Each structure stands twice: as structure tokens, then as C-alpha cells.
Amino acid sequence: MNYIKHLNAAFHKFYGDDRLNYAHLSLYFALFYYWNLHRFPIEFYANRTELMKLAKIGSRSTYHRLIKDLSEWEYIQYLPSQNPSKNTMVVMCQICTSTVTETGQAGTLMERYCPKNVPLTLYIKHSKQYKLSEERKPKNELEVIEYFKSKKWSSLNAVKFFNHYQGVGWKIGGKTKIEDWKAIAANWMLRAEEIKEKPTLQIVAKNKDYLITNEQKNYGEPL
């Protein structure tokens, strides 16, 4: 039994089955894990307590409902035992076994549910996300300098900006990834303008004598 082909075919079957929810899938993979531990026998013992813990199912009624659904929908065969001395067994349906389709074409479910049948929008969305991540930082120092020139900012600030964020891996505070480096560049220039104004304010404050006052105070009074 090729478990990789089995899981690939199962995923494609899950994709087209709107009856399933996350709890069904959780239980199915818990059963698959047990099947794997037993080296893929025709049938194996289903330990309800351990399966519930593995699948994160909180109640017995939910467990029985889910496993009966999987059996009814032909993902597994659930073989409960009314005899306390006999174990409840499960048979995993061979999803990858060769079958004949409605059109008369033979092949496995994996072959019939190939990736080309997946909507193209899934791949387009992934492609857009990838391009966005590439635009979060400039390609090189020259791109930063050209952008600063287009905004009539100094090239020296462009070099300082690039060197600083290149050194910290294009992250804010060393943790958060930059989403838009051009917005960060604008903030960089705002801070640069503030720094220009601060020396003037410091000189005025330095020349001011705060001990000189016109107010008459009695320093003999307690504070």
C-alpha cells in the first residue's frame, strides 16, 4: 500500500466532499495513523479512548456520529461488536485502488483527481501573495537611491536608510517584517527633519537661565 498516493487521493476526495468538516478529517487522520502503526492490515482494532484523544474529540456521542458518517460515506468500514469480549474493528477503504470511472476510464482516484482539476484561482492567489512578499523590501541599494531622488530626498539619507534596514533584515524592532519599505522610508525622512530642528531648540534651551525670574518668592517657607 502506497500511503503517499493514498493520502494524495484522499485530499482530493475531501476537497470535493462538502459533507465533511474539520472533525471528520481529524478522526480520519487519527484512524489513518493507527492503520499505519499496524502496518496497513485489512482491518485493525479501533481503540475509542485513544482515537478520541488523538483526534481531539470530547464526547462519545460525537465520536460515534463522526465514525458512522465516515463509514456511511465509504471512507472507512466501521465494524462495531456487540460482544464485550470482541474488539470493534475498522477497515480503511482503499481510495487508491484501480476503479472504472463513470466515463469508462480506469485509473486511481489520485489520477482522476489530479491537480489540474483544482480551480486556477488557488494558484493565482498564491502567486499574488508571493509577489507581495518580494516587494516588501527593495531589490538593491540603487533602487532605494532612485526612489529617494524621485521624492527629492538626499542620496545620503537613502544610503543610511538602506544600510540600517539591510543590517536588521528589513524588520521593525528586529521582529516585525516590513510590509511596505516605501512607507518606512517616508517615516525615516520625517524623523530626519525632526532631528534637524532639535539642535536649534537645544541651543535656545542651553542659553536660557532658569534661575533668573521676576517672581518674588519667600524661600524661607516650607515646601
mmCIF file with all atom_site columns, C-alpha atoms in Angstrom:
data_model
loop_
_atom_site.group_PDB
_atom_site.id
_atom_site.type_symbol
_atom_site.label_atom_id
_atom_site.label_alt_id
_atom_site.label_comp_id
_atom_site.label_asym_id
_atom_site.label_entity_id
_atom_site.label_seq_id
_atom_site.pdbx_PDB_ins_code
_atom_site.Cartn_x
_atom_site.Cartn_y
_atom_site.Cartn_z
_atom_site.occupancy
_atom_site.B_iso_or_equiv
_atom_site.pdbx_formal_charge
_atom_site.auth_seq_id
_atom_site.auth_comp_id
_atom_site.auth_asym_id
_atom_site.auth_atom_id
_atom_site.pdbx_PDB_model_num
ATOM 1   C CA . MET A 1 1   ? 0.000   0.000  0.000   1.00 0.00 ? 1   MET A CA 1
ATOM 2   C CA . ASN A 1 2   ? 1.453   3.328  -1.055  1.00 0.00 ? 2   ASN A CA 1
ATOM 3   C CA . TYR A 1 3   ? 0.351   5.640  1.742   1.00 0.00 ? 3   TYR A CA 1
ATOM 4   C CA . ILE A 1 4   ? 1.554   8.771  -0.100  1.00 0.00 ? 4   ILE A CA 1
ATOM 5   C CA . LYS A 1 5   ? -0.698  8.029  -3.075  1.00 0.00 ? 5   LYS A CA 1
ATOM 6   C CA . HIS A 1 6   ? -3.497  7.111  -0.675  1.00 0.00 ? 6   HIS A CA 1
ATOM 7   C CA . LEU A 1 7   ? -3.273  10.436 1.177   1.00 0.00 ? 7   LEU A CA 1
ATOM 8   C CA . ASN A 1 8   ? -2.988  12.444 -2.036  1.00 0.00 ? 8   ASN A CA 1
ATOM 9   C CA . ALA A 1 9   ? -6.115  10.794 -3.380  1.00 0.00 ? 9   ALA A CA 1
ATOM 10  C CA . ALA A 1 10  ? -7.865  11.285 -0.035  1.00 0.00 ? 10  ALA A CA 1
ATOM 11  C CA . PHE A 1 11  ? -7.084  15.006 -0.038  1.00 0.00 ? 11  PHE A CA 1
ATOM 12  C CA . HIS A 1 12  ? -8.569  15.410 -3.499  1.00 0.00 ? 12  HIS A CA 1
ATOM 13  C CA . LYS A 1 13  ? -11.648 13.478 -2.452  1.00 0.00 ? 13  LYS A CA 1
ATOM 14  C CA . PHE A 1 14  ? -12.009 15.630 0.683   1.00 0.00 ? 14  PHE A CA 1
ATOM 15  C CA . TYR A 1 15  ? -11.827 18.752 -1.479  1.00 0.00 ? 15  TYR A CA 1
ATOM 16  C CA . GLY A 1 16  ? -14.944 17.807 -3.403  1.00 0.00 ? 16  GLY A CA 1
ATOM 17  C CA . ASP A 1 17  ? -16.973 16.481 -0.466  1.00 0.00 ? 17  ASP A CA 1
ATOM 18  C CA . ASP A 1 18  ? -18.930 19.280 1.219   1.00 0.00 ? 18  ASP A CA 1
ATOM 19  C CA . ARG A 1 19  ? -20.396 16.896 3.802   1.00 0.00 ? 19  ARG A CA 1
ATOM 20  C CA . LEU A 1 20  ? -17.090 16.749 5.654   1.00 0.00 ? 20  LEU A CA 1
ATOM 21  C CA . ASN A 1 21  ? -15.990 19.163 8.353   1.00 0.00 ? 21  ASN A CA 1
ATOM 22  C CA . TYR A 1 22  ? -12.791 19.520 10.357  1.00 0.00 ? 22  TYR A CA 1
ATOM 23  C CA . ALA A 1 23  ? -13.928 16.923 12.936  1.00 0.00 ? 23  ALA A CA 1
ATOM 24  C CA . HIS A 1 24  ? -14.429 14.261 10.250  1.00 0.00 ? 24  HIS A CA 1
ATOM 25  C CA . LEU A 1 25  ? -10.955 14.941 8.876   1.00 0.00 ? 25  LEU A CA 1
ATOM 26  C CA . SER A 1 26  ? -9.400  14.878 12.336  1.00 0.00 ? 26  SER A CA 1
ATOM 27  C CA . LEU A 1 27  ? -10.898 11.463 13.057  1.00 0.00 ? 27  LEU A CA 1
ATOM 28  C CA . TYR A 1 28  ? -9.952  10.135 9.629   1.00 0.00 ? 28  TYR A CA 1
ATOM 29  C CA . PHE A 1 29  ? -6.297  11.061 10.108  1.00 0.00 ? 29  PHE A CA 1
ATOM 30  C CA . ALA A 1 30  ? -6.334  9.572  13.593  1.00 0.00 ? 30  ALA A CA 1
ATOM 31  C CA . LEU A 1 31  ? -7.609  6.316  12.051  1.00 0.00 ? 31  LEU A CA 1
ATOM 32  C CA . PHE A 1 32  ? -5.000  6.538  9.303   1.00 0.00 ? 32  PHE A CA 1
ATOM 33  C CA . TYR A 1 33  ? -2.297  6.939  11.964  1.00 0.00 ? 33  TYR A CA 1
ATOM 34  C CA . TYR A 1 34  ? -3.495  3.746  13.668  1.00 0.00 ? 34  TYR A CA 1
ATOM 35  C CA . TRP A 1 35  ? -3.644  1.971  10.339  1.00 0.00 ? 35  TRP A CA 1
ATOM 36  C CA . ASN A 1 36  ? -0.054  2.991  9.713   1.00 0.00 ? 36  ASN A CA 1
ATOM 37  C CA . LEU A 1 37  ? 1.048   1.762  13.166  1.00 0.00 ? 37  LEU A CA 1
ATOM 38  C CA . HIS A 1 38  ? -0.446  -1.648 12.387  1.00 0.00 ? 38  HIS A CA 1
ATOM 39  C CA . ARG A 1 39  ? 1.420   -1.749 9.025   1.00 0.00 ? 39  ARG A CA 1
ATOM 40  C CA . PHE A 1 40  ? -1.726  -1.301 6.912   1.00 0.00 ? 40  PHE A CA 1
ATOM 41  C CA . PRO A 1 41  ? -3.676  -4.511 7.648   1.00 0.00 ? 41  PRO A CA 1
ATOM 42  C CA . ILE A 1 42  ? -7.062  -5.227 6.097   1.00 0.00 ? 42  ILE A CA 1
ATOM 43  C CA . GLU A 1 43  ? -8.685  -4.408 9.418   1.00 0.00 ? 43  GLU A CA 1
ATOM 44  C CA . PHE A 1 44  ? -7.449  -3.166 12.782  1.00 0.00 ? 44  PHE A CA 1
ATOM 45  C CA . TYR A 1 45  ? -8.686  -2.572 16.321  1.00 0.00 ? 45  TYR A CA 1
ATOM 46  C CA . ALA A 1 46  ? -10.185 0.879  16.910  1.00 0.00 ? 46  ALA A CA 1
ATOM 47  C CA . ASN A 1 47  ? -9.485  1.963  20.478  1.00 0.00 ? 47  ASN A CA 1
ATOM 48  C CA . ARG A 1 48  ? -12.143 4.603  21.048  1.00 0.00 ? 48  ARG A CA 1
ATOM 49  C CA . THR A 1 49  ? -10.415 6.275  24.016  1.00 0.00 ? 49  THR A CA 1
ATOM 50  C CA . GLU A 1 50  ? -7.108  6.715  22.220  1.00 0.00 ? 50  GLU A CA 1
ATOM 51  C CA . LEU A 1 51  ? -8.742  7.762  18.952  1.00 0.00 ? 51  LEU A CA 1
ATOM 52  C CA . MET A 1 52  ? -10.811 10.409 20.725  1.00 0.00 ? 52  MET A CA 1
ATOM 53  C CA . LYS A 1 53  ? -7.685  11.788 22.404  1.00 0.00 ? 53  LYS A CA 1
ATOM 54  C CA . LEU A 1 54  ? -5.700  11.741 19.173  1.00 0.00 ? 54  LEU A CA 1
ATOM 55  C CA . ALA A 1 55  ? -8.498  13.389 17.146  1.00 0.00 ? 55  ALA A CA 1
ATOM 56  C CA . LYS A 1 56  ? -9.298  15.894 19.948  1.00 0.00 ? 56  LYS A CA 1
ATOM 57  C CA . ILE A 1 57  ? -12.916 14.723 20.219  1.00 0.00 ? 57  ILE A CA 1
ATOM 58  C CA . GLY A 1 58  ? -14.527 15.492 23.571  1.00 0.00 ? 58  GLY A CA 1
ATOM 59  C CA . SER A 1 59  ? -17.638 13.311 23.709  1.00 0.00 ? 59  SER A CA 1
ATOM 60  C CA . ARG A 1 60  ? -18.522 9.722  22.859  1.00 0.00 ? 60  ARG A CA 1
ATOM 61  C CA . SER A 1 61  ? -21.684 10.706 21.034  1.00 0.00 ? 61  SER A CA 1
ATOM 62  C CA . THR A 1 62  ? -19.683 12.979 18.719  1.00 0.00 ? 62  THR A CA 1
ATOM 63  C CA . TYR A 1 63  ? -17.141 10.225 18.115  1.00 0.00 ? 63  TYR A CA 1
ATOM 64  C CA . HIS A 1 64  ? -19.836 7.672  17.206  1.00 0.00 ? 64  HIS A CA 1
ATOM 65  C CA . ARG A 1 65  ? -21.602 10.143 14.933  1.00 0.00 ? 65  ARG A CA 1
ATOM 66  C CA . LEU A 1 66  ? -18.385 11.015 13.093  1.00 0.00 ? 66  LEU A CA 1
ATOM 67  C CA . ILE A 1 67  ? -17.186 7.442  12.640  1.00 0.00 ? 67  ILE A CA 1
ATOM 68  C CA . LYS A 1 68  ? -20.629 6.369  11.383  1.00 0.00 ? 68  LYS A CA 1
ATOM 69  C CA . ASP A 1 69  ? -20.580 9.268  8.891   1.00 0.00 ? 69  ASP A CA 1
ATOM 70  C CA . LEU A 1 70  ? -17.186 8.190  7.592   1.00 0.00 ? 70  LEU A CA 1
ATOM 71  C CA . SER A 1 71  ? -18.442 4.636  7.251   1.00 0.00 ? 71  SER A CA 1
ATOM 72  C CA . GLU A 1 72  ? -21.678 5.672  5.519   1.00 0.00 ? 72  GLU A CA 1
ATOM 73  C CA . TRP A 1 73  ? -19.756 7.891  3.095   1.00 0.00 ? 73  TRP A CA 1
ATOM 74  C CA . GLU A 1 74  ? -17.402 4.999  2.283   1.00 0.00 ? 74  GLU A CA 1
ATOM 75  C CA . TYR A 1 75  ? -14.186 6.419  3.670   1.00 0.00 ? 75  TYR A CA 1
ATOM 76  C CA . ILE A 1 76  ? -13.949 3.529  6.120   1.00 0.00 ? 76  ILE A CA 1
ATOM 77  C CA . GLN A 1 77  ? -15.891 0.431  7.157   1.00 0.00 ? 77  GLN A CA 1
ATOM 78  C CA . TYR A 1 78  ? -16.922 0.589  10.798  1.00 0.00 ? 78  TYR A CA 1
ATOM 79  C CA . LEU A 1 79  ? -17.413 -2.876 12.288  1.00 0.00 ? 79  LEU A CA 1
ATOM 80  C CA . PRO A 1 80  ? -18.787 -2.452 15.822  1.00 0.00 ? 80  PRO A CA 1
ATOM 81  C CA . SER A 1 81  ? -19.054 -5.501 18.045  1.00 0.00 ? 81  SER A CA 1
ATOM 82  C CA . GLN A 1 82  ? -21.996 -6.204 20.339  1.00 0.00 ? 82  GLN A CA 1
ATOM 83  C CA . ASN A 1 83  ? -19.917 -8.798 22.148  1.00 0.00 ? 83  ASN A CA 1
ATOM 84  C CA . PRO A 1 84  ? -17.858 -7.261 25.004  1.00 0.00 ? 84  PRO A CA 1
ATOM 85  C CA . SER A 1 85  ? -15.178 -9.893 24.512  1.00 0.00 ? 85  SER A CA 1
ATOM 86  C CA . LYS A 1 86  ? -14.611 -8.846 20.883  1.00 0.00 ? 86  LYS A CA 1
ATOM 87  C CA . ASN A 1 87  ? -12.989 -5.625 19.687  1.00 0.00 ? 87  ASN A CA 1
ATOM 88  C CA . THR A 1 88  ? -14.540 -3.035 17.412  1.00 0.00 ? 88  THR A CA 1
ATOM 89  C CA . MET A 1 89  ? -12.696 -3.154 14.100  1.00 0.00 ? 89  MET A CA 1
ATOM 90  C CA . VAL A 1 90  ? -12.172 -0.646 11.297  1.00 0.00 ? 90  VAL A CA 1
ATOM 91  C CA . VAL A 1 91  ? -11.343 -1.197 7.630   1.00 0.00 ? 91  VAL A CA 1
ATOM 92  C CA . MET A 1 92  ? -9.794  1.728  5.754   1.00 0.00 ? 92  MET A CA 1
ATOM 93  C CA . CYS A 1 93  ? -11.230 1.951  2.250   1.00 0.00 ? 93  CYS A CA 1
ATOM 94  C CA . GLN A 1 94  ? -8.567  1.619  -0.427  1.00 0.00 ? 94  GLN A CA 1
ATOM 95  C CA . ILE A 1 95  ? -9.020  5.008  -2.060  1.00 0.00 ? 95  ILE A CA 1
ATOM 96  C CA . CYS A 1 96  ? -6.137  4.410  -4.468  1.00 0.00 ? 96  CYS A CA 1
ATOM 97  C CA . THR A 1 97  ? -7.267  1.066  -5.806  1.00 0.00 ? 97  THR A CA 1
ATOM 98  C CA . SER A 1 98  ? -7.916  0.910  -9.547  1.00 0.00 ? 98  SER A CA 1
ATOM 99  C CA . THR A 1 99  ? -11.513 1.632  -10.447 1.00 0.00 ? 99  THR A CA 1
ATOM 100 C CA . VAL A 1 100 ? -13.524 2.439  -13.524 1.00 0.00 ? 100 VAL A CA 1
ATOM 101 C CA . THR A 1 101 ? -14.954 5.930  -13.749 1.00 0.00 ? 101 THR A CA 1
ATOM 102 C CA . GLU A 1 102 ? -18.408 6.867  -14.957 1.00 0.00 ? 102 GLU A CA 1
ATOM 103 C CA . THR A 1 103 ? -16.890 7.680  -18.350 1.00 0.00 ? 103 THR A CA 1
ATOM 104 C CA . GLY A 1 104 ? -15.453 4.168  -18.578 1.00 0.00 ? 104 GLY A CA 1
ATOM 105 C CA . GLN A 1 105 ? -11.871 5.250  -17.909 1.00 0.00 ? 105 GLN A CA 1
ATOM 106 C CA . ALA A 1 106 ? -9.872  3.140  -15.484 1.00 0.00 ? 106 ALA A CA 1
ATOM 107 C CA . GLY A 1 107 ? -7.477  4.672  -13.016 1.00 0.00 ? 107 GLY A CA 1
ATOM 108 C CA . THR A 1 108 ? -6.900  5.551  -9.390  1.00 0.00 ? 108 THR A CA 1
ATOM 109 C CA . LEU A 1 109 ? -8.641  8.384  -7.623  1.00 0.00 ? 109 LEU A CA 1
ATOM 110 C CA . MET A 1 110 ? -5.297  10.130 -7.486  1.00 0.00 ? 110 MET A CA 1
ATOM 111 C CA . GLU A 1 111 ? -5.086  10.044 -11.273 1.00 0.00 ? 111 GLU A CA 1
ATOM 112 C CA . ARG A 1 112 ? -8.679  11.157 -11.717 1.00 0.00 ? 112 ARG A CA 1
ATOM 113 C CA . TYR A 1 113 ? -8.453  13.949 -9.118  1.00 0.00 ? 113 TYR A CA 1
ATOM 114 C CA . CYS A 1 114 ? -5.208  15.373 -10.494 1.00 0.00 ? 114 CYS A CA 1
ATOM 115 C CA . PRO A 1 115 ? -4.086  18.945 -9.615  1.00 0.00 ? 115 PRO A CA 1
ATOM 116 C CA . LYS A 1 116 ? -5.258  20.279 -12.997 1.00 0.00 ? 116 LYS A CA 1
ATOM 117 C CA . ASN A 1 117 ? -8.842  19.931 -11.709 1.00 0.00 ? 117 ASN A CA 1
ATOM 118 C CA . VAL A 1 118 ? -8.136  22.310 -8.804  1.00 0.00 ? 118 VAL A CA 1
ATOM 119 C CA . PRO A 1 119 ? -9.521  25.812 -9.535  1.00 0.00 ? 119 PRO A CA 1
ATOM 120 C CA . LEU A 1 120 ? -6.913  28.119 -11.034 1.00 0.00 ? 120 LEU A CA 1
ATOM 121 C CA . THR A 1 121 ? -7.836  30.832 -8.515  1.00 0.00 ? 121 THR A CA 1
ATOM 122 C CA . LEU A 1 122 ? -5.998  28.898 -5.797  1.00 0.00 ? 122 LEU A CA 1
ATOM 123 C CA . TYR A 1 123 ? -2.744  29.141 -7.732  1.00 0.00 ? 123 TYR A CA 1
ATOM 124 C CA . ILE A 1 124 ? -3.336  32.781 -8.735  1.00 0.00 ? 124 ILE A CA 1
ATOM 125 C CA . LYS A 1 125 ? -3.908  33.747 -5.090  1.00 0.00 ? 125 LYS A CA 1
ATOM 126 C CA . HIS A 1 126 ? -0.694  32.013 -4.061  1.00 0.00 ? 126 HIS A CA 1
ATOM 127 C CA . SER A 1 127 ? 1.203   33.749 -6.868  1.00 0.00 ? 127 SER A CA 1
ATOM 128 C CA . LYS A 1 128 ? -0.051  37.182 -5.787  1.00 0.00 ? 128 LYS A CA 1
ATOM 129 C CA . GLN A 1 129 ? 0.979   36.544 -2.184  1.00 0.00 ? 129 GLN A CA 1
ATOM 130 C CA . TYR A 1 130 ? 4.441   35.534 -3.346  1.00 0.00 ? 130 TYR A CA 1
ATOM 131 C CA . LYS A 1 131 ? 4.870   38.705 -5.408  1.00 0.00 ? 131 LYS A CA 1
ATOM 132 C CA . LEU A 1 132 ? 3.706   40.837 -2.489  1.00 0.00 ? 132 LEU A CA 1
ATOM 133 C CA . SER A 1 133 ? 6.322   39.306 -0.206  1.00 0.00 ? 133 SER A CA 1
ATOM 134 C CA . GLU A 1 134 ? 9.025   40.110 -2.766  1.00 0.00 ? 134 GLU A CA 1
ATOM 135 C CA . GLU A 1 135 ? 8.002   43.795 -2.824  1.00 0.00 ? 135 GLU A CA 1
ATOM 136 C CA . ARG A 1 136 ? 8.316   44.249 0.915   1.00 0.00 ? 136 ARG A CA 1
ATOM 137 C CA . LYS A 1 137 ? 11.973  45.179 0.548   1.00 0.00 ? 137 LYS A CA 1
ATOM 138 C CA . PRO A 1 138 ? 13.940  46.887 -2.261  1.00 0.00 ? 138 PRO A CA 1
ATOM 139 C CA . LYS A 1 139 ? 15.945  44.829 -4.718  1.00 0.00 ? 139 LYS A CA 1
ATOM 140 C CA . ASN A 1 140 ? 19.173  46.708 -4.003  1.00 0.00 ? 140 ASN A CA 1
ATOM 141 C CA . GLU A 1 141 ? 20.676  49.994 -2.827  1.00 0.00 ? 141 GLU A CA 1
ATOM 142 C CA . LEU A 1 142 ? 20.301  51.586 -6.260  1.00 0.00 ? 142 LEU A CA 1
ATOM 143 C CA . GLU A 1 143 ? 16.520  51.171 -6.157  1.00 0.00 ? 143 GLU A CA 1
ATOM 144 C CA . VAL A 1 144 ? 16.411  52.998 -2.821  1.00 0.00 ? 144 VAL A CA 1
ATOM 145 C CA . ILE A 1 145 ? 18.565  55.845 -4.135  1.00 0.00 ? 145 ILE A CA 1
ATOM 146 C CA . GLU A 1 146 ? 16.384  56.231 -7.239  1.00 0.00 ? 146 GLU A CA 1
ATOM 147 C CA . TYR A 1 147 ? 13.238  56.287 -5.094  1.00 0.00 ? 147 TYR A CA 1
ATOM 148 C CA . PHE A 1 148 ? 14.704  58.943 -2.771  1.00 0.00 ? 148 PHE A CA 1
ATOM 149 C CA . LYS A 1 149 ? 15.671  61.049 -5.795  1.00 0.00 ? 149 LYS A CA 1
ATOM 150 C CA . SER A 1 150 ? 12.114  60.808 -7.163  1.00 0.00 ? 150 SER A CA 1
ATOM 151 C CA . LYS A 1 151 ? 10.895  62.225 -3.837  1.00 0.00 ? 151 LYS A CA 1
ATOM 152 C CA . LYS A 1 152 ? 13.640  64.914 -3.874  1.00 0.00 ? 152 LYS A CA 1
ATOM 153 C CA . TRP A 1 153 ? 15.264  63.453 -0.780  1.00 0.00 ? 153 TRP A CA 1
ATOM 154 C CA . SER A 1 154 ? 19.028  63.312 -0.381  1.00 0.00 ? 154 SER A CA 1
ATOM 155 C CA . SER A 1 155 ? 21.006  60.332 -1.624  1.00 0.00 ? 155 SER A CA 1
ATOM 156 C CA . LEU A 1 156 ? 22.925  60.296 1.672   1.00 0.00 ? 156 LEU A CA 1
ATOM 157 C CA . ASN A 1 157 ? 19.700  59.566 3.544   1.00 0.00 ? 157 ASN A CA 1
ATOM 158 C CA . ALA A 1 158 ? 18.936  56.845 1.010   1.00 0.00 ? 158 ALA A CA 1
ATOM 159 C CA . VAL A 1 159 ? 22.249  55.114 1.737   1.00 0.00 ? 159 VAL A CA 1
ATOM 160 C CA . LYS A 1 160 ? 21.748  55.466 5.510   1.00 0.00 ? 160 LYS A CA 1
ATOM 161 C CA . PHE A 1 161 ? 18.215  54.066 5.215   1.00 0.00 ? 161 PHE A CA 1
ATOM 162 C CA . PHE A 1 162 ? 19.315  51.088 3.121   1.00 0.00 ? 162 PHE A CA 1
ATOM 163 C CA . ASN A 1 163 ? 22.291  50.232 5.322   1.00 0.00 ? 163 ASN A CA 1
ATOM 164 C CA . HIS A 1 164 ? 20.218  50.415 8.502   1.00 0.00 ? 164 HIS A CA 1
ATOM 165 C CA . TYR A 1 165 ? 17.371  48.139 7.399   1.00 0.00 ? 165 TYR A CA 1
ATOM 166 C CA . GLN A 1 166 ? 19.654  45.833 5.455   1.00 0.00 ? 166 GLN A CA 1
ATOM 167 C CA . GLY A 1 167 ? 21.539  45.310 8.713   1.00 0.00 ? 167 GLY A CA 1
ATOM 168 C CA . VAL A 1 168 ? 18.398  44.389 10.671  1.00 0.00 ? 168 VAL A CA 1
ATOM 169 C CA . GLY A 1 169 ? 16.977  42.089 7.989   1.00 0.00 ? 169 GLY A CA 1
ATOM 170 C CA . TRP A 1 170 ? 14.248  44.542 6.918   1.00 0.00 ? 170 TRP A CA 1
ATOM 171 C CA . LYS A 1 171 ? 12.401  44.181 10.199  1.00 0.00 ? 171 LYS A CA 1
ATOM 172 C CA . ILE A 1 172 ? 10.969  46.764 12.571  1.00 0.00 ? 172 ILE A CA 1
ATOM 173 C CA . GLY A 1 173 ? 12.445  46.403 16.025  1.00 0.00 ? 173 GLY A CA 1
ATOM 174 C CA . GLY A 1 174 ? 14.252  43.293 14.831  1.00 0.00 ? 174 GLY A CA 1
ATOM 175 C CA . LYS A 1 175 ? 10.988  41.282 14.961  1.00 0.00 ? 175 LYS A CA 1
ATOM 176 C CA . THR A 1 176 ? 8.201   42.514 12.675  1.00 0.00 ? 176 THR A CA 1
ATOM 177 C CA . LYS A 1 177 ? 8.688   42.150 8.927   1.00 0.00 ? 177 LYS A CA 1
ATOM 178 C CA . ILE A 1 178 ? 8.286   45.354 6.930   1.00 0.00 ? 178 ILE A CA 1
ATOM 179 C CA . GLU A 1 179 ? 5.131   45.361 4.803   1.00 0.00 ? 179 GLU A CA 1
ATOM 180 C CA . ASP A 1 180 ? 5.944   48.470 2.702   1.00 0.00 ? 180 ASP A CA 1
ATOM 181 C CA . TRP A 1 181 ? 9.515   49.736 2.658   1.00 0.00 ? 181 TRP A CA 1
ATOM 182 C CA . LYS A 1 182 ? 8.496   52.956 0.876   1.00 0.00 ? 182 LYS A CA 1
ATOM 183 C CA . ALA A 1 183 ? 6.195   53.913 3.776   1.00 0.00 ? 183 ALA A CA 1
ATOM 184 C CA . ILE A 1 184 ? 9.063   53.224 6.179   1.00 0.00 ? 184 ILE A CA 1
ATOM 185 C CA . ALA A 1 185 ? 11.295  55.449 4.040   1.00 0.00 ? 185 ALA A CA 1
ATOM 186 C CA . ALA A 1 186 ? 8.768   58.304 4.374   1.00 0.00 ? 186 ALA A CA 1
ATOM 187 C CA . ASN A 1 187 ? 8.826   57.943 8.170   1.00 0.00 ? 187 ASN A CA 1
ATOM 188 C CA . TRP A 1 188 ? 12.627  57.865 8.037   1.00 0.00 ? 188 TRP A CA 1
ATOM 189 C CA . MET A 1 189 ? 12.650  61.256 6.316   1.00 0.00 ? 189 MET A CA 1
ATOM 190 C CA . LEU A 1 190 ? 10.132  62.709 8.786   1.00 0.00 ? 190 LEU A CA 1
ATOM 191 C CA . ARG A 1 191 ? 12.435  61.738 11.635  1.00 0.00 ? 191 ARG A CA 1
ATOM 192 C CA . ALA A 1 192 ? 15.372  63.241 9.751   1.00 0.00 ? 192 ALA A CA 1
ATOM 193 C CA . GLU A 1 193 ? 13.520  66.581 9.536   1.00 0.00 ? 193 GLU A CA 1
ATOM 194 C CA . GLU A 1 194 ? 12.757  66.439 13.268  1.00 0.00 ? 194 GLU A CA 1
ATOM 195 C CA . ILE A 1 195 ? 16.425  65.839 14.053  1.00 0.00 ? 195 ILE A CA 1
ATOM 196 C CA . LYS A 1 196 ? 17.336  68.965 12.054  1.00 0.00 ? 196 LYS A CA 1
ATOM 197 C CA . GLU A 1 197 ? 15.040  71.099 14.217  1.00 0.00 ? 197 GLU A CA 1
ATOM 198 C CA . LYS A 1 198 ? 16.182  69.706 17.573  1.00 0.00 ? 198 LYS A CA 1
ATOM 199 C CA . PRO A 1 199 ? 19.682  71.314 17.688  1.00 0.00 ? 199 PRO A CA 1
ATOM 200 C CA . THR A 1 200 ? 18.130  74.805 17.384  1.00 0.00 ? 200 THR A CA 1
ATOM 201 C CA . LEU A 1 201 ? 15.755  74.085 20.254  1.00 0.00 ? 201 LEU A CA 1
ATOM 202 C CA . GLN A 1 202 ? 18.615  72.700 22.338  1.00 0.00 ? 202 GLN A CA 1
ATOM 203 C CA . ILE A 1 203 ? 20.727  75.850 21.777  1.00 0.00 ? 203 ILE A CA 1
ATOM 204 C CA . VAL A 1 204 ? 17.847  78.104 22.885  1.00 0.00 ? 204 VAL A CA 1
ATOM 205 C CA . ALA A 1 205 ? 17.285  75.954 25.953  1.00 0.00 ? 205 ALA A CA 1
ATOM 206 C CA . LYS A 1 206 ? 21.022  75.912 26.712  1.00 0.00 ? 206 LYS A CA 1
ATOM 207 C CA . ASN A 1 207 ? 21.308  79.740 26.657  1.00 0.00 ? 207 ASN A CA 1
ATOM 208 C CA . LYS A 1 208 ? 18.282  80.237 28.892  1.00 0.00 ? 208 LYS A CA 1
ATOM 209 C CA . ASP A 1 209 ? 18.976  80.713 32.609  1.00 0.00 ? 209 ASP A CA 1
ATOM 210 C CA . TYR A 1 210 ? 16.060  79.220 34.502  1.00 0.00 ? 210 TYR A CA 1
ATOM 211 C CA . LEU A 1 211 ? 17.331  80.720 37.802  1.00 0.00 ? 211 LEU A CA 1
ATOM 212 C CA . ILE A 1 212 ? 16.555  84.238 36.571  1.00 0.00 ? 212 ILE A CA 1
ATOM 213 C CA . THR A 1 213 ? 12.945  85.094 37.404  1.00 0.00 ? 213 THR A CA 1
ATOM 214 C CA . ASN A 1 214 ? 10.850  88.184 38.079  1.00 0.00 ? 214 ASN A CA 1
ATOM 215 C CA . GLU A 1 215 ? 8.667   86.471 40.646  1.00 0.00 ? 215 GLU A CA 1
ATOM 216 C CA . GLN A 1 216 ? 9.180   87.348 44.320  1.00 0.00 ? 216 GLN A CA 1
ATOM 217 C CA . LYS A 1 217 ? 9.437   84.136 46.319  1.00 0.00 ? 217 LYS A CA 1
ATOM 218 C CA . ASN A 1 218 ? 9.938   83.505 50.015  1.00 0.00 ? 218 ASN A CA 1
ATOM 219 C CA . TYR A 1 219 ? 12.359  80.613 50.186  1.00 0.00 ? 219 TYR A CA 1
ATOM 220 C CA . GLY A 1 220 ? 12.020  80.542 53.988  1.00 0.00 ? 220 GLY A CA 1
ATOM 221 C CA . GLU A 1 221 ? 8.565   78.974 53.727  1.00 0.00 ? 221 GLU A CA 1
ATOM 222 C CA . PRO A 1 222 ? 8.347   75.188 53.915  1.00 0.00 ? 222 PRO A CA 1
ATOM 223 C CA . LEU A 1 223 ? 7.600   73.376 50.698  1.00 0.00 ? 223 LEU A CA 1
#
